[in-house]
Coordinates of C-alpha atoms (C1' of nucleotides) in Angstrom, one line a residue:
Chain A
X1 CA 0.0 0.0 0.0
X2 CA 3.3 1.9 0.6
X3 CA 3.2 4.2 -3.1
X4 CA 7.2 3.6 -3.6
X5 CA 8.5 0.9 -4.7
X6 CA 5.5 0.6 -7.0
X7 CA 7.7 3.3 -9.3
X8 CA 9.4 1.3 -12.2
X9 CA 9.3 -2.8 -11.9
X10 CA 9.9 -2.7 -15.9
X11 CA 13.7 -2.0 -15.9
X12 CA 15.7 -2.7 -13.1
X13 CA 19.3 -3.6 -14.3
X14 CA 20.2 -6.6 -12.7
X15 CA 21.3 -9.3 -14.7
X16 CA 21.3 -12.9 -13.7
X17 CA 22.7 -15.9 -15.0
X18 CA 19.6 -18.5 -15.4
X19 CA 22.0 -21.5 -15.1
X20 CA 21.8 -20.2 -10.8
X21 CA 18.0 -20.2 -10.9
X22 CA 16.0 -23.1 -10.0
X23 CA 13.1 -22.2 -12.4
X24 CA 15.3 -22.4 -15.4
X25 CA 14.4 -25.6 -16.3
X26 CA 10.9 -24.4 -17.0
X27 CA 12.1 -21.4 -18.8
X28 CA 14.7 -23.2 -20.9
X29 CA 13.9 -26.6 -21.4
X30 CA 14.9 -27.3 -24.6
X31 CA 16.0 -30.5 -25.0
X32 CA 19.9 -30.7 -25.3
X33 CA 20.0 -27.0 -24.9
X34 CA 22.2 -26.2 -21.6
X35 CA 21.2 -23.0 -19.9
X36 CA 24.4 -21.6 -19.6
X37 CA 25.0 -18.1 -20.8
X38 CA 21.5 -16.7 -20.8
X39 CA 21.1 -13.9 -18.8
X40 CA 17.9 -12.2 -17.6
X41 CA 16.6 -9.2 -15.9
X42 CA 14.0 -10.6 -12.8
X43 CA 11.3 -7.9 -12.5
X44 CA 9.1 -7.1 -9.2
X45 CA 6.4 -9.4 -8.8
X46 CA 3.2 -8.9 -10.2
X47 CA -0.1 -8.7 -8.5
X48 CA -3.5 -10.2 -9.7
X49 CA -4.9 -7.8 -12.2
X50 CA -1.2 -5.8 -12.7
X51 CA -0.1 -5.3 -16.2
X52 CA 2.8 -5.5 -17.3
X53 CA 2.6 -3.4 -20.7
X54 CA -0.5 -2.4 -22.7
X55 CA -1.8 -2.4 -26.2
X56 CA -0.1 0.0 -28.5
X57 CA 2.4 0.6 -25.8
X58 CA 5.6 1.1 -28.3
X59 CA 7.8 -1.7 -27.5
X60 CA 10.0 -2.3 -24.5
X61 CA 11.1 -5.9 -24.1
X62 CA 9.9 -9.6 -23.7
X63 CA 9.7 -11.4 -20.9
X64 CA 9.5 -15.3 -19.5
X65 CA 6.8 -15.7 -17.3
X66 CA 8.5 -17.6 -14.0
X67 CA 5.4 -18.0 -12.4
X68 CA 1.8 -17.5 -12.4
X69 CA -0.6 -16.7 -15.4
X70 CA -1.1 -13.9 -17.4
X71 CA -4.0 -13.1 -19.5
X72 CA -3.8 -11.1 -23.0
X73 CA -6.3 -8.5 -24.2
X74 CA -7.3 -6.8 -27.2
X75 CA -9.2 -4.4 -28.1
X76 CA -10.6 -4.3 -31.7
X77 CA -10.9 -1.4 -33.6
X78 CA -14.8 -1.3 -33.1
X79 CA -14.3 -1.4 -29.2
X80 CA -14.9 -5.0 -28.5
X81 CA -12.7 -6.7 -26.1
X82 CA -11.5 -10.1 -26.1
X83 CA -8.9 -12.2 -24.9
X84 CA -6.4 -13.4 -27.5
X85 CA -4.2 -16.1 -25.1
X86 CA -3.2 -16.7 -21.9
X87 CA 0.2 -17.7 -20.3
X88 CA 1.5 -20.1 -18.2
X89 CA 5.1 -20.3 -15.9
X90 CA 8.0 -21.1 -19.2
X91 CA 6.1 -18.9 -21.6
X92 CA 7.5 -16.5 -23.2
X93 CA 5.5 -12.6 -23.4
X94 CA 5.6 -9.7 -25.7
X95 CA 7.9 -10.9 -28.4
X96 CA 5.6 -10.0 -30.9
X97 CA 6.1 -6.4 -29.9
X98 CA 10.1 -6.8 -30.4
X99 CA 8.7 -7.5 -34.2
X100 CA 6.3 -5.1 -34.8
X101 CA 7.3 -2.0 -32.7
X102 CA 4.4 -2.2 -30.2
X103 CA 2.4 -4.7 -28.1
X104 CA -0.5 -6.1 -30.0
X105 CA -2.2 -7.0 -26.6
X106 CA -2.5 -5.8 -23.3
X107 CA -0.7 -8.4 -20.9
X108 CA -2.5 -8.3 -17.5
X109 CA -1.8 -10.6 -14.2
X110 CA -4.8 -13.5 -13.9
X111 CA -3.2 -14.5 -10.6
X112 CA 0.2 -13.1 -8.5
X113 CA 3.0 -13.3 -10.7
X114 CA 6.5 -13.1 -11.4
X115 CA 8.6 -12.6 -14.7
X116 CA 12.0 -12.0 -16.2
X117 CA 12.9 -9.2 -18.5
X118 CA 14.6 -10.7 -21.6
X119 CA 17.7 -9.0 -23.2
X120 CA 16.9 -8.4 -26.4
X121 CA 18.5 -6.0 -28.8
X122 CA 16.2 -3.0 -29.5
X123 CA 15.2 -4.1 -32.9
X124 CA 15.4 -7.1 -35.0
X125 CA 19.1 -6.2 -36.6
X126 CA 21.7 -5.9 -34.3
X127 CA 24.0 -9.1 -35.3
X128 CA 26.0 -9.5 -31.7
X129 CA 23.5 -10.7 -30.1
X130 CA 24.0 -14.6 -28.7
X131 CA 22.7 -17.3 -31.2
X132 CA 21.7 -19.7 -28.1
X133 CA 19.2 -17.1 -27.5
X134 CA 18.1 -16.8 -30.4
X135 CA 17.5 -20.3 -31.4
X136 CA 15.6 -21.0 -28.3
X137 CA 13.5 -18.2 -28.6
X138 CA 12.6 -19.2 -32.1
X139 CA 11.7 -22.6 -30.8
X140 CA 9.5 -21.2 -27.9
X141 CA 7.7 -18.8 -30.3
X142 CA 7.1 -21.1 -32.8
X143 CA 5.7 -23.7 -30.2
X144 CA 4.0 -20.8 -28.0
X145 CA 2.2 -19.2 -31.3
X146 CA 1.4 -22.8 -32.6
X147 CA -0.3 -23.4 -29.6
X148 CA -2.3 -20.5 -30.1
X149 CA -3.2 -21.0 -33.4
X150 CA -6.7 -22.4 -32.1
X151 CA -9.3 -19.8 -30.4
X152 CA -10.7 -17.2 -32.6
X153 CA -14.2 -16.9 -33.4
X154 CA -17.5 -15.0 -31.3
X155 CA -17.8 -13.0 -34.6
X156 CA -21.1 -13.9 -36.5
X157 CA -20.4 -15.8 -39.8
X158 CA -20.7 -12.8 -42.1
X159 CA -18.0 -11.1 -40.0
X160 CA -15.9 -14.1 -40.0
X161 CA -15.2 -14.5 -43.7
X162 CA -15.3 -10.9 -44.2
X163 CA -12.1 -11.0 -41.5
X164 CA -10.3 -13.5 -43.5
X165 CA -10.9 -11.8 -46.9
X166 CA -9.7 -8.6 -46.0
X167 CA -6.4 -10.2 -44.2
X168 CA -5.8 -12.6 -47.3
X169 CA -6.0 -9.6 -49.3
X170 CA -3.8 -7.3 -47.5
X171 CA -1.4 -10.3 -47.2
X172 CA -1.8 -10.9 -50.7
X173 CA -1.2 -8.3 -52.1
X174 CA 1.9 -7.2 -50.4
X175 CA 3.9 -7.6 -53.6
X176 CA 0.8 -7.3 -56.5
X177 CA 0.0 -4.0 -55.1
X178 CA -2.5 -1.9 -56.9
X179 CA -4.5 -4.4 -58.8
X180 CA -7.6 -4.6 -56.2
X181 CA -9.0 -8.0 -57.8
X182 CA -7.7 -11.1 -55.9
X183 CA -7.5 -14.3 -57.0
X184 CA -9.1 -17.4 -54.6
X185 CA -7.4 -20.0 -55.0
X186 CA -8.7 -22.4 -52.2
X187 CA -12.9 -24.4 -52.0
X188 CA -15.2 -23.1 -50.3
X189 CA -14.8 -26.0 -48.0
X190 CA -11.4 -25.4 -47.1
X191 CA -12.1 -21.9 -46.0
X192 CA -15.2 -23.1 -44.3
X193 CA -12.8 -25.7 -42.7
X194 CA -10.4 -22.8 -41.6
X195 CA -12.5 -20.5 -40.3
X196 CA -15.2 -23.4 -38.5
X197 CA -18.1 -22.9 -40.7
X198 CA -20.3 -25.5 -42.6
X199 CA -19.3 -24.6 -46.6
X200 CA -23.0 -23.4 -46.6
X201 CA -22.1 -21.0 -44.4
X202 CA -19.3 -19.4 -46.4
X203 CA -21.7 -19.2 -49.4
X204 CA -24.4 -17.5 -47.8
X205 CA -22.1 -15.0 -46.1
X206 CA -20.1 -14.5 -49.7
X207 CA -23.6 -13.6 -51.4
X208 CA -24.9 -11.7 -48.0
X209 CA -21.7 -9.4 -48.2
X210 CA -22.2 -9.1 -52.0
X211 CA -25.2 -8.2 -51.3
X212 CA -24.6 -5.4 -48.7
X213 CA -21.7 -4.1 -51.6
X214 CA -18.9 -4.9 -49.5
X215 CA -17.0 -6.4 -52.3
X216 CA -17.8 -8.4 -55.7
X217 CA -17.2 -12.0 -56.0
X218 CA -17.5 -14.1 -59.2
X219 CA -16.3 -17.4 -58.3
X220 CA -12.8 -17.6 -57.0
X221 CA -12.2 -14.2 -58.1
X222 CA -12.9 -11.2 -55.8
X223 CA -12.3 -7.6 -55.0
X224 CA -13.1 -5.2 -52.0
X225 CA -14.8 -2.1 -51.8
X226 CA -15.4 -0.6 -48.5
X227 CA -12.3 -0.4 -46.0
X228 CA -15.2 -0.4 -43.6
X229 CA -14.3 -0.4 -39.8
X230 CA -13.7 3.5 -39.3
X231 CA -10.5 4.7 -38.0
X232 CA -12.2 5.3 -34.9
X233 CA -11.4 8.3 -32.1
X234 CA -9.2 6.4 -29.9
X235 CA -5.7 5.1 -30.6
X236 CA -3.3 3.6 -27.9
X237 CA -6.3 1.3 -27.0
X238 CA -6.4 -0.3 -29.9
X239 CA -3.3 -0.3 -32.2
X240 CA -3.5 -3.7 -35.1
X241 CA -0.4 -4.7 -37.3
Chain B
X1 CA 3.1 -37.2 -66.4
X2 CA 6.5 -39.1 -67.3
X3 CA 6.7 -40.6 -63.9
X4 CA 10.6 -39.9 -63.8
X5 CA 11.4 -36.4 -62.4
X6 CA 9.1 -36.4 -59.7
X7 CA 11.6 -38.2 -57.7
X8 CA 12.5 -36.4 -54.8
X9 CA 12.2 -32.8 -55.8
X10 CA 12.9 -31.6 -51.8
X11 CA 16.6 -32.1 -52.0
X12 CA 18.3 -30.7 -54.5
X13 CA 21.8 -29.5 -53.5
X14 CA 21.6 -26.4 -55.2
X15 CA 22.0 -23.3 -53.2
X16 CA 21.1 -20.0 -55.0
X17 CA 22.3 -16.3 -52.9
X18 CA 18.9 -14.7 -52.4
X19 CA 20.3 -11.6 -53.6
X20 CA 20.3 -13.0 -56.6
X21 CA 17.0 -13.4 -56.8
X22 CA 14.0 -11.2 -57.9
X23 CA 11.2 -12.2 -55.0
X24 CA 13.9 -12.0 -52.1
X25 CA 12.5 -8.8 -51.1
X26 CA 9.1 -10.4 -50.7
X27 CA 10.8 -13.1 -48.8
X28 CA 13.2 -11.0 -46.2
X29 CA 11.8 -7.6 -46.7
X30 CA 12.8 -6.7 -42.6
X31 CA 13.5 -3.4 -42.2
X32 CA 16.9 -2.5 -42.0
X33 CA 17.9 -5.7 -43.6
X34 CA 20.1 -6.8 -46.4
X35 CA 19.4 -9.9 -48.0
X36 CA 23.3 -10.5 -48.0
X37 CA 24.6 -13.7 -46.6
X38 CA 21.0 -15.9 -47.2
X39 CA 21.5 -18.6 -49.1
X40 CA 18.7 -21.2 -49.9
X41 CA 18.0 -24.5 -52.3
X42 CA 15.3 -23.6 -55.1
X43 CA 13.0 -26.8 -55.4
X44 CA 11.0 -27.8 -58.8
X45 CA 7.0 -26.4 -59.1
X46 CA 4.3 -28.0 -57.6
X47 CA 1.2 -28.6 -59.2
X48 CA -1.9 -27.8 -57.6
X49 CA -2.9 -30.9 -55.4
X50 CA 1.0 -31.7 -54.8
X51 CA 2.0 -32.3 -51.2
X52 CA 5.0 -30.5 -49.5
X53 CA 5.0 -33.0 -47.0
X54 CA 2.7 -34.7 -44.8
X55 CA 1.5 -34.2 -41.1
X56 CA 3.4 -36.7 -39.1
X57 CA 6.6 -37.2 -41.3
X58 CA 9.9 -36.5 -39.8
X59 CA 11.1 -33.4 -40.0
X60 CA 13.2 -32.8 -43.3
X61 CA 13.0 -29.1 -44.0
X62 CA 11.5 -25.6 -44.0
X63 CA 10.6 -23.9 -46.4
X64 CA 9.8 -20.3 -47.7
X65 CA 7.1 -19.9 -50.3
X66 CA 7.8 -17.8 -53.4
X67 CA 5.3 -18.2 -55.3
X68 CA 1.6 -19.7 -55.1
X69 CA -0.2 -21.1 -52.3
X70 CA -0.1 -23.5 -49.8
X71 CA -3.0 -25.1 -47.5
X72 CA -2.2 -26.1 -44.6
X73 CA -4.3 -29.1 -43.2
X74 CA -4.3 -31.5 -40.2
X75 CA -6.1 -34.8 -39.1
X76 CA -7.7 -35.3 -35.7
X77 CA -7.1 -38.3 -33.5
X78 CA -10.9 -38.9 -34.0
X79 CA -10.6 -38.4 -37.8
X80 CA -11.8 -34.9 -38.4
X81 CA -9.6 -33.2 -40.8
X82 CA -9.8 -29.7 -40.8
X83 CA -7.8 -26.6 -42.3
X84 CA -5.2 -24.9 -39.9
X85 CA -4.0 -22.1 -42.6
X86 CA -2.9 -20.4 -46.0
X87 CA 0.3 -19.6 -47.1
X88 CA 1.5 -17.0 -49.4
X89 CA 4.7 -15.6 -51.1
X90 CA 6.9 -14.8 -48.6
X91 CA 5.9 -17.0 -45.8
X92 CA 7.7 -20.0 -44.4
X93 CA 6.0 -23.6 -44.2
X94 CA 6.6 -26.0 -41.4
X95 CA 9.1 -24.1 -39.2
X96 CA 7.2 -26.3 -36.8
X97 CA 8.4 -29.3 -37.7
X98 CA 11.9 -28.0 -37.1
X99 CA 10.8 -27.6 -33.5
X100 CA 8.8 -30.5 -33.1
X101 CA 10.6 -33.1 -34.8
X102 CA 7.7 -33.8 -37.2
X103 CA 5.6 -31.7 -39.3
X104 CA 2.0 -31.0 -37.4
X105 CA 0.4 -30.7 -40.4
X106 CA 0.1 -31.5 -44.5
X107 CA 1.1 -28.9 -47.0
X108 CA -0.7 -29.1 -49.9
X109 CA -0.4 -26.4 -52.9
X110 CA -3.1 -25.2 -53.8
X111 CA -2.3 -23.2 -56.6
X112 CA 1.2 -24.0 -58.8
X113 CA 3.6 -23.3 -56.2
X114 CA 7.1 -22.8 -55.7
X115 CA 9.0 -23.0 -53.1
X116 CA 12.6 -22.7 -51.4
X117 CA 14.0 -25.3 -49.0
X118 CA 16.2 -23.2 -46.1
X119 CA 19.4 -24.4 -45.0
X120 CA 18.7 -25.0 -41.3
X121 CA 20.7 -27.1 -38.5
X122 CA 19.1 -30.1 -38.1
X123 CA 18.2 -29.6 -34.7
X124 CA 17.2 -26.2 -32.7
X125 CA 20.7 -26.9 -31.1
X126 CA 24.3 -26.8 -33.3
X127 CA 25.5 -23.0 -32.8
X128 CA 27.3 -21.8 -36.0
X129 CA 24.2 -21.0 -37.9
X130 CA 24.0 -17.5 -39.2
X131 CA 22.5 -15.3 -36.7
X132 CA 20.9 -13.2 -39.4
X133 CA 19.2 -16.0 -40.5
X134 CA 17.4 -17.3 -36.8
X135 CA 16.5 -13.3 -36.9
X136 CA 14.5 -12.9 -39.3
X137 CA 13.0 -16.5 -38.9
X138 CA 12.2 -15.7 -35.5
X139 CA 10.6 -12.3 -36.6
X140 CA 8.7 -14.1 -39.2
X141 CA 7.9 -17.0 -37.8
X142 CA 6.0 -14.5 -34.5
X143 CA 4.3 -12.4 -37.6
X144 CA 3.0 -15.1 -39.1
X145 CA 1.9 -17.2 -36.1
X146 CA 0.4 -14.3 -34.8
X147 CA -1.5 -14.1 -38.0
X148 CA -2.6 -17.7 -37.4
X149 CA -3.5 -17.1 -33.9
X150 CA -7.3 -16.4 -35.0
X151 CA -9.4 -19.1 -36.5
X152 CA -10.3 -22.9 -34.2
X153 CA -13.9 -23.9 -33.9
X154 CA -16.3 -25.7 -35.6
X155 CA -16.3 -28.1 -32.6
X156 CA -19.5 -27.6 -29.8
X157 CA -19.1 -25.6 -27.1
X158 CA -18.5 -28.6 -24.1
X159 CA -16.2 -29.9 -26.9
X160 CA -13.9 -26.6 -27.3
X161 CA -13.8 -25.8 -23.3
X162 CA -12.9 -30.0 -22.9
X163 CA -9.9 -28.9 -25.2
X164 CA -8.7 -26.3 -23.8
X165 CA -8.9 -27.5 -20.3
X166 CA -7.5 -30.4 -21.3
X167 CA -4.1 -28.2 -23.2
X168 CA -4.3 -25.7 -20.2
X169 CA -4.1 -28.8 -18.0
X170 CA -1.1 -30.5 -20.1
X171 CA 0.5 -26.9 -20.1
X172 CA 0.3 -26.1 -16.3
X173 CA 0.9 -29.4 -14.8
X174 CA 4.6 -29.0 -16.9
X175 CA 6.6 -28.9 -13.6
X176 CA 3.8 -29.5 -10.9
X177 CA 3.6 -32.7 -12.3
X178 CA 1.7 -35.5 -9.8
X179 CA -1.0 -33.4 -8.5
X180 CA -4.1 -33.8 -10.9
X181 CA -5.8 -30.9 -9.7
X182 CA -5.5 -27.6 -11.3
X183 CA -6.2 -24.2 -10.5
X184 CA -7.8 -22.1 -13.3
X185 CA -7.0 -18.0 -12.7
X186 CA -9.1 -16.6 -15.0
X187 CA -13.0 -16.0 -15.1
X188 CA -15.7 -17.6 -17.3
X189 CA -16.1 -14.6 -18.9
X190 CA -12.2 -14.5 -20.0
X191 CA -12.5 -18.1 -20.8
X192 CA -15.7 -17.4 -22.9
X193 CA -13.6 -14.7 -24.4
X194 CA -10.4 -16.3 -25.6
X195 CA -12.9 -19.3 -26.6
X196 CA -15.6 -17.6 -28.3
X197 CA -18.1 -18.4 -26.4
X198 CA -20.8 -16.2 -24.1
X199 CA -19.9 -16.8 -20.9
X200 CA -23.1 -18.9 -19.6
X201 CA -22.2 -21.3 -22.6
X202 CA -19.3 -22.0 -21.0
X203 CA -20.7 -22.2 -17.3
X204 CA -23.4 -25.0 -19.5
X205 CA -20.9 -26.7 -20.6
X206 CA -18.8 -27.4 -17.4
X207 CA -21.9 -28.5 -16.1
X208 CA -22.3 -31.2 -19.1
X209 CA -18.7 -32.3 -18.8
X210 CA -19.0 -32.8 -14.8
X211 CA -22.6 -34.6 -15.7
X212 CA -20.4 -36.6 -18.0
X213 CA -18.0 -37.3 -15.1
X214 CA -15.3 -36.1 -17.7
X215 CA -13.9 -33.9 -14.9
X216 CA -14.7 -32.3 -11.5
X217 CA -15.1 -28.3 -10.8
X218 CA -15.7 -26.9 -7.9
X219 CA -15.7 -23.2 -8.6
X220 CA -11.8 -22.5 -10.0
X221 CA -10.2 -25.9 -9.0
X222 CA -10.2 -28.8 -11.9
X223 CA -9.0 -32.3 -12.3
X224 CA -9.2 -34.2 -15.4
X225 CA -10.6 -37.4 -15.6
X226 CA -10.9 -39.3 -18.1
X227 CA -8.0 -38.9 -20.8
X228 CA -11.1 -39.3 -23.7
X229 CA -9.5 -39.5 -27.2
X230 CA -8.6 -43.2 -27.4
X231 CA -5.4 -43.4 -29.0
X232 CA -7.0 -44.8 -32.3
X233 CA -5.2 -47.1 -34.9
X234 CA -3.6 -44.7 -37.7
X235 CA -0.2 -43.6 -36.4
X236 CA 1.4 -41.4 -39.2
X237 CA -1.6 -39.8 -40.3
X238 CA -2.4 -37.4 -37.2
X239 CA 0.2 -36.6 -34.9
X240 CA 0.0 -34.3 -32.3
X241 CA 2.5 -32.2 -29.9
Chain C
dC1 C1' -21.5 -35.6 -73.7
dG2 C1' -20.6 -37.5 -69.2
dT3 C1' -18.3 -37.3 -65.0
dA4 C1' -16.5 -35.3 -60.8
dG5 C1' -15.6 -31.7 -58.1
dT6 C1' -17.3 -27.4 -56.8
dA7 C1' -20.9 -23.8 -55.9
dT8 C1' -25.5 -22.5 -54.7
dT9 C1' -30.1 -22.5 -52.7
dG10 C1' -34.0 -24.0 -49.7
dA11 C1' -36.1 -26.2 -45.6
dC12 C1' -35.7 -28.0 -41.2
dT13 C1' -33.2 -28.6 -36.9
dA14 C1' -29.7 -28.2 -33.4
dT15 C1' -26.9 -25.2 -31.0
dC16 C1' -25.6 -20.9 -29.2
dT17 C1' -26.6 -16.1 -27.7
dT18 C1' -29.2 -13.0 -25.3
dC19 C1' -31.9 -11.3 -21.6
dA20 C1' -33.2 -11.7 -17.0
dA21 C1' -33.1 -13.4 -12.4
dT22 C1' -30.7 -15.5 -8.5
dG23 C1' -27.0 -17.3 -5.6
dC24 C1' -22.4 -16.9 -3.7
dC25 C1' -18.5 -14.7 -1.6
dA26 C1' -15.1 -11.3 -0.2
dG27 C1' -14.3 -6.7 1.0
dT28 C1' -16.1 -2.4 3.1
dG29 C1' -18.0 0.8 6.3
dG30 C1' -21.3 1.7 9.8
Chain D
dC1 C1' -20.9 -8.0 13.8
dC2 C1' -23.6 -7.3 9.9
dA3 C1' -25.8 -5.1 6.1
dC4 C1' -24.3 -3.6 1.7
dT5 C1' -21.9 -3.7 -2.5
dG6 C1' -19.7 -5.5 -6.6
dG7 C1' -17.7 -9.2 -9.1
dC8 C1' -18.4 -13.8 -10.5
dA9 C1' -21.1 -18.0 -11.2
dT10 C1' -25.3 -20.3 -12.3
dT11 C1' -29.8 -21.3 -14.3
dG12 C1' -34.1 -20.7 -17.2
dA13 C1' -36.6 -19.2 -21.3
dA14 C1' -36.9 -17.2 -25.8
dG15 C1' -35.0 -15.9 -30.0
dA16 C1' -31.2 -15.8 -33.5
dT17 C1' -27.7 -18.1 -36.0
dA18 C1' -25.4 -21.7 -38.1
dG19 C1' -25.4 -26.7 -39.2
dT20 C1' -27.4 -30.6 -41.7
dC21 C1' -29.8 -32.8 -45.4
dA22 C1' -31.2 -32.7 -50.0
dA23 C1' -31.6 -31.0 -54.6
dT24 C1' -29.9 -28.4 -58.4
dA25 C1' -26.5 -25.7 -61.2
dC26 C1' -22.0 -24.8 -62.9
dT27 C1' -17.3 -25.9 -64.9
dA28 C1' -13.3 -28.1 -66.2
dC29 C1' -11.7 -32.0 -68.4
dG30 C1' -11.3 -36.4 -70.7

DNA sequence: CGTAGTATTGACTATCTTCAATGCCAGTGG
DNA sequence: CCACTGGCATTGAAGATAGTCAATACTACG
């Protein structure tokens, strides 16, 4: 209740070696990966319903969560909140802002917790940096983000495929930029399969959004027209890649 | 359709300099860096239909995609197959299995395709691999999985909350291993949330999986009972983390 | 032209969401 | 100590949404 002390748990600069740590195993468990020379920064505990950075916040560092559980939020452009993920003691937090500048998600404390700061260089670049690390963090994010390639959904069907067609397009067209007609090239079943909706499903909701003009579709080929969800008023709340 | 050719078109020991190469920037466009130093093995087209390799096969490569695109699709234990993602230009197909040992999933083109196979270490472990390499991999491999952390349903409601208590179980019990009760932090609301479901659905269905004797709940402790999924006949068609 | 895979549409049903009310429990202040 | 409050959990009933079944086009290809 004391208000010091509460002042900056982000950043204090004490490095320790994880090989002295009895938690490392958890962190670092790779197998035939030793611990030696990784280094962290241990932060102030957390308490239940602390965060430890918000959405849009630029980036500052990731961390691996020692112990605990940490829920992530987002907030979506049209004010809706929902939880993207939620991690457990091993897992690693807030890389994704390391890669794309700021924290996609608001990380908040579900129960007390504790995590390490992770040395990272500011930006994706710097070549020094140790290659153990890097390799295990890979590993971890790859496994982590796997793992969370599952919820998603609590958006009506229409919404749904709307969602994917406007991300396949923007991803799509990163290098064909200009031409606004996109090419399909997958069933209706496999994106039905994708996004968990019956094929019929899909259909309907490609002829309902034709229907409201939200883009024209001729078989597999397609092309947008409204950018739709307005660049509402505020902006550190929500921030999307 | 002259059967010879279609040998083994995943191993050729070419390796091309990506500077060389007209699509690198779609490949490795980080900012800030140079394609210098990224060397990778070009592999033959696929036709549309042609698999890239198939969910439970050892791990062989990775691959980036330059042209195309890939569906990604898995098999259930029970049988279900369902679609877990796209792939376009620029992104890299089963980093996973470089983790895991085995790919998760089938790669199947489904457009004409072409890919390159990336020269990694056979195991997330030998140390004189390019840094610049695991750099961008690991920026790219977050990117994209964070793209993929969105779609998972198409299962019922007890169904999906059964999974994810069961992977939240698996995922906690890591080091407390033994005790077979669990302590869930976060709120049926959250869980509703992340899950996609309104929060009474998911009060409704703890209810039907306690009626089932599938588990016990007592307001935010949890143990598993039954382990459910019998571990069916096929072996190499779905395997699972 | 016939076939197979894909796309589309309608009708009926199952499943979830929503709305509303109640119970439970911890923290707070009189 | 105890009523009061707010957050969380639970349950019921009604309405909305998506799945299933079935029938019919459409299209590419041999």
């Amino acid at each position: 209740m004391t208000p010091r002390k509460l002042s900056r748990r982000t950043s204090r600069h004490v490095e320790v070696d994880c090989a002295e740590c009895l938690s490392a195993r958890r962190c670092w468990d790779g197998p035939e990966l030793s611990v030696a020379d990784i280094t962290v920064r241990p932060q102030e505990p957390f308490a239940k319903g602390a965060s430890l950075f918000r959405q849009g916040e630029p980036f500052n560092a990731a961390y691996v969560l020692v112990r605990g559980c940490f829920c992530l939020r987002e907030t979506l452009p049209d004010g809706v909140d929902r939880v993207v993920g939620f991690r457990l003691p091993g897992d690693v937090i807030g890389l994704e802002g390391w890669t794309l500048g700021r924290y996609p998600y608001t990380a908040e404390a579900a129960d007390s917790s504790k995590v390490c700061q992770l040395p990272l260089p500011r930006t994706p670049q710097s070549t020094g940096a140790s290659n153990a690390l890097l390799q295990r963090l890979l590993s971890k994010s790859v496994l982590q983000l796997d793992r969370a390639t599952r919820p998603w959904t609590g958006l009506p069907a229409v919404e749904r495929v709307a969602e994917f067609l406007r991300d396949f397009a923007r991803h799509a067209q990163a290098d064909s930029s200009g031409r606004d007609s996109i090419h399909l090239p997958m069933t209706r079943a496999q994106l039905g399969s994708y996004l968990g909706l019956a094929e019929e499903t899909v259909v309907r909701a490609l002829a309902e959004l034709r229907r409201r003009r939200r883009l024209d579709i001729e078989g597999r080929a397609m092309s947008i027209r409204a950018a739709s969800t307005a660049p509402s008023p505020h902006e550190p709340l929500y921030w999307t890649p």
